[in-house]
């Protein structure tokens, strides 16, 4: 399972502080997402990472795993915010009906090239009801190659910041989905 963090974490600090949402707990999120049921890979991206290039890096990683014998249905990419946009792009480039993609607060209406993007495979989406980044339904509508779609909401009142910390409201359902 590949986890891609939000934009604020790009750079050297794994626990940057947002004036609006507080501390992003990348190390604690990795710890909470870790599980005996899968291997967790969570790159700490450098500052100003180019979205398309990093998505293509993830695609190369996925293809390498498949070449080494890992079944595509046992591979998951999970991303929050900018990490979610990277995950969307990886789905678009990979075009796999079997790989799973988890999108956490990842579908802003103004996503660059949004009309041209297509999702593939098994999609799981989650967003916080008080966040301006909402449903991924608009991407699903234009993505006929999606083999399954499940979207849930959480309501913490923390907006985008709900995903800055490993709180049970999102960790528990995500881990349940990961272990299906």
Short mmCIF file of C-alpha atoms in Angstrom, two decimals:
data_model
loop_
_atom_site.label_atom_id
_atom_site.label_comp_id
_atom_site.label_asym_id
_atom_site.label_seq_id
_atom_site.Cartn_x
_atom_site.Cartn_y
_atom_site.Cartn_z
CA UNK A 1 0.00 0.00 0.00
CA UNK A 2 1.38 3.36 -1.06
CA UNK A 3 0.32 6.38 1.03
CA UNK A 4 0.85 9.86 -0.43
CA UNK A 5 0.69 12.76 2.03
CA UNK A 6 -0.68 16.27 1.53
CA UNK A 7 1.16 19.26 0.02
CA UNK A 8 2.14 20.82 3.37
CA UNK A 9 4.47 17.89 4.13
CA UNK A 10 6.54 18.34 0.96
CA UNK A 11 10.03 19.35 2.03
CA UNK A 12 12.16 18.43 5.02
CA UNK A 13 9.66 18.65 7.90
CA UNK A 14 7.49 15.55 8.48
CA UNK A 15 5.32 17.47 10.97
CA UNK A 16 4.72 20.94 9.49
CA UNK A 17 2.17 23.25 11.06
CA UNK A 18 -0.69 24.86 9.16
CA UNK A 19 -2.02 28.08 10.69
CA UNK A 20 -5.52 26.88 9.81
CA UNK A 21 -5.40 23.14 10.54
CA UNK A 22 -2.53 22.63 12.97
CA UNK A 23 0.22 20.03 12.85
CA UNK A 24 0.33 17.42 10.09
CA UNK A 25 1.34 14.23 11.86
CA UNK A 26 2.95 12.32 8.97
CA UNK A 27 4.95 9.91 11.21
CA UNK A 28 1.88 9.14 13.34
CA UNK A 29 -0.29 8.66 10.23
CA UNK A 30 2.23 6.16 8.86
CA UNK A 31 2.25 4.37 12.20
CA UNK A 32 -1.57 4.25 12.29
CA UNK A 33 -1.81 3.00 8.69
CA UNK A 34 0.81 0.27 9.18
CA UNK A 35 -0.69 -3.21 9.37
CA UNK A 36 0.37 -6.85 9.28
CA UNK A 37 -2.00 -7.37 6.34
CA UNK A 38 0.08 -5.32 3.87
CA UNK A 39 3.37 -3.48 3.38
CA UNK A 40 3.19 0.30 3.75
CA UNK A 41 5.26 2.53 1.49
CA UNK A 42 4.99 6.23 2.30
CA UNK A 43 7.48 8.46 0.52
CA UNK A 44 8.28 11.86 2.00
CA UNK A 45 8.20 13.96 -1.17
CA UNK A 46 10.64 16.83 -1.69
CA UNK A 47 9.46 20.43 -1.78
CA UNK A 48 7.72 21.47 -5.01
CA UNK A 49 7.27 17.92 -6.25
CA UNK A 50 5.74 17.92 -9.73
CA UNK A 51 2.42 16.06 -9.56
CA UNK A 52 2.57 14.32 -12.95
CA UNK A 53 6.19 13.22 -12.50
CA UNK A 54 5.53 11.74 -9.06
CA UNK A 55 2.40 9.97 -10.30
CA UNK A 56 4.53 8.39 -13.04
CA UNK A 57 7.07 7.33 -10.40
CA UNK A 58 4.27 5.54 -8.51
CA UNK A 59 3.17 3.88 -11.75
CA UNK A 60 6.74 2.61 -12.27
CA UNK A 61 6.76 1.29 -8.69
CA UNK A 62 3.42 -0.48 -9.21
CA UNK A 63 4.56 -1.98 -12.52
CA UNK A 64 7.76 -3.22 -10.86
CA UNK A 65 5.72 -4.94 -8.14
CA UNK A 66 3.52 -6.57 -10.79
CA UNK A 67 6.64 -7.70 -12.70
CA UNK A 68 7.93 -9.25 -9.44
CA UNK A 69 4.72 -11.26 -9.07
CA UNK A 70 2.47 -9.11 -6.88
CA UNK A 71 -1.11 -9.39 -8.10
CA UNK A 72 -2.57 -6.01 -9.15
CA UNK A 73 -5.60 -6.57 -6.89
CA UNK A 74 -3.16 -6.65 -3.94
CA UNK A 75 -1.83 -3.17 -4.71
CA UNK A 76 -3.39 -0.01 -3.30
CA UNK A 77 -2.52 3.65 -3.70
CA UNK A 78 -3.99 5.96 -1.04
CA UNK A 79 -3.55 9.71 -1.14
CA UNK A 80 -4.69 12.76 0.81
CA UNK A 81 -5.18 16.20 -0.78
CA UNK A 82 -2.24 16.77 -3.17
CA UNK A 83 -1.24 13.17 -2.51
CA UNK A 84 -4.74 12.25 -3.62
CA UNK A 85 -4.36 14.25 -6.83
CA UNK A 86 -1.13 12.32 -7.42
CA UNK A 87 -3.08 9.11 -6.80
CA UNK A 88 -5.75 10.20 -9.31
CA UNK A 89 -3.05 10.84 -11.90
CA UNK A 90 -1.44 7.47 -11.16
CA UNK A 91 -4.80 5.77 -11.77
CA UNK A 92 -5.14 7.71 -15.04
CA UNK A 93 -1.65 6.67 -16.22
CA UNK A 94 -1.79 3.07 -14.97
CA UNK A 95 -5.20 2.27 -16.44
CA UNK A 96 -5.52 -0.89 -14.34
CA UNK A 97 -8.97 -2.34 -13.64
CA UNK A 98 -7.64 -4.30 -10.64
CA UNK A 99 -5.47 -1.87 -8.62
CA UNK A 100 -7.26 -0.07 -5.77
CA UNK A 101 -7.12 3.70 -5.32
CA UNK A 102 -8.11 5.52 -2.13
CA UNK A 103 -8.81 9.25 -2.33
CA UNK A 104 -8.94 11.29 0.89
CA UNK A 105 -10.18 14.87 0.36
CA UNK A 106 -8.64 14.59 -3.09
CA UNK A 107 -11.18 15.87 -5.59
CA UNK A 108 -11.27 19.66 -5.78
CA UNK A 109 -13.67 20.91 -8.46
CA UNK A 110 -10.87 22.96 -10.02
CA UNK A 111 -8.48 20.03 -10.43
CA UNK A 112 -6.09 20.82 -13.26
CA UNK A 113 -7.05 19.00 -16.47
CA UNK A 114 -9.98 17.51 -14.57
CA UNK A 115 -12.14 17.12 -17.67
CA UNK A 116 -9.43 14.99 -19.29
CA UNK A 117 -8.71 12.76 -16.28
CA UNK A 118 -10.11 9.25 -16.09
CA UNK A 119 -10.01 6.98 -13.08
CA UNK A 120 -9.58 3.23 -13.44
CA UNK A 121 -9.97 0.28 -11.13
CA UNK A 122 -11.50 0.13 -7.69
CA UNK A 123 -12.02 3.55 -6.15
CA UNK A 124 -12.62 4.45 -2.50
CA UNK A 125 -13.22 8.09 -1.63
CA UNK A 126 -13.64 9.89 1.66
CA UNK A 127 -14.11 13.56 2.45
CA UNK A 128 -14.95 15.69 5.46
CA UNK A 129 -18.35 17.40 5.21
CA UNK A 130 -17.07 20.80 6.37
CA UNK A 131 -14.21 20.78 3.83
CA UNK A 132 -14.35 22.69 0.55
CA UNK A 133 -12.84 19.63 -1.17
CA UNK A 134 -15.75 17.25 -1.58
CA UNK A 135 -17.09 14.35 -3.58
CA UNK A 136 -15.19 12.57 -6.35
CA UNK A 137 -18.47 11.75 -8.10
CA UNK A 138 -17.72 14.19 -10.95
CA UNK A 139 -14.61 12.17 -11.82
CA UNK A 140 -16.46 8.87 -11.57
CA UNK A 141 -19.10 10.08 -14.04
CA UNK A 142 -16.41 10.65 -16.69
CA UNK A 143 -14.56 7.40 -15.89
CA UNK A 144 -16.33 4.39 -17.42
CA UNK A 145 -13.40 2.08 -16.56
CA UNK A 146 -14.01 2.33 -12.80
CA UNK A 147 -14.87 -1.19 -11.67
CA UNK A 148 -16.21 -0.17 -8.24
CA UNK A 149 -16.78 3.07 -6.37
CA UNK A 150 -17.47 3.60 -2.69
CA UNK A 151 -17.54 7.06 -1.16
CA UNK A 152 -18.10 7.97 2.45
CA UNK A 153 -18.13 11.19 4.43
CA UNK A 154 -16.92 12.01 7.89
CA UNK A 155 -18.12 14.94 9.99
CA UNK A 156 -15.57 16.18 12.49
CA UNK A 157 -15.89 19.94 11.96
CA UNK A 158 -12.14 20.00 11.19
CA UNK A 159 -12.43 20.41 7.42
CA UNK A 160 -9.28 19.46 5.52
CA UNK A 161 -7.44 19.25 8.84
CA UNK A 162 -9.32 16.07 9.78
CA UNK A 163 -6.77 14.16 7.70
CA UNK A 164 -3.75 15.90 9.29
CA UNK A 165 -3.88 13.49 12.23
CA UNK A 166 -4.65 9.77 12.48
CA UNK A 167 -8.08 10.15 14.06
CA UNK A 168 -10.41 7.13 14.28
CA UNK A 169 -13.07 8.78 12.10
CA UNK A 170 -10.96 8.19 9.00
CA UNK A 171 -8.31 5.67 10.05
CA UNK A 172 -10.80 2.95 11.05
CA UNK A 173 -12.83 2.93 7.80
CA UNK A 174 -9.71 3.27 5.63
CA UNK A 175 -8.01 0.33 7.36
CA UNK A 176 -11.19 -1.73 7.07
CA UNK A 177 -11.21 -1.01 3.32
CA UNK A 178 -7.48 -1.77 3.01
CA UNK A 179 -7.96 -5.15 4.66
CA UNK A 180 -10.88 -6.26 2.47
#
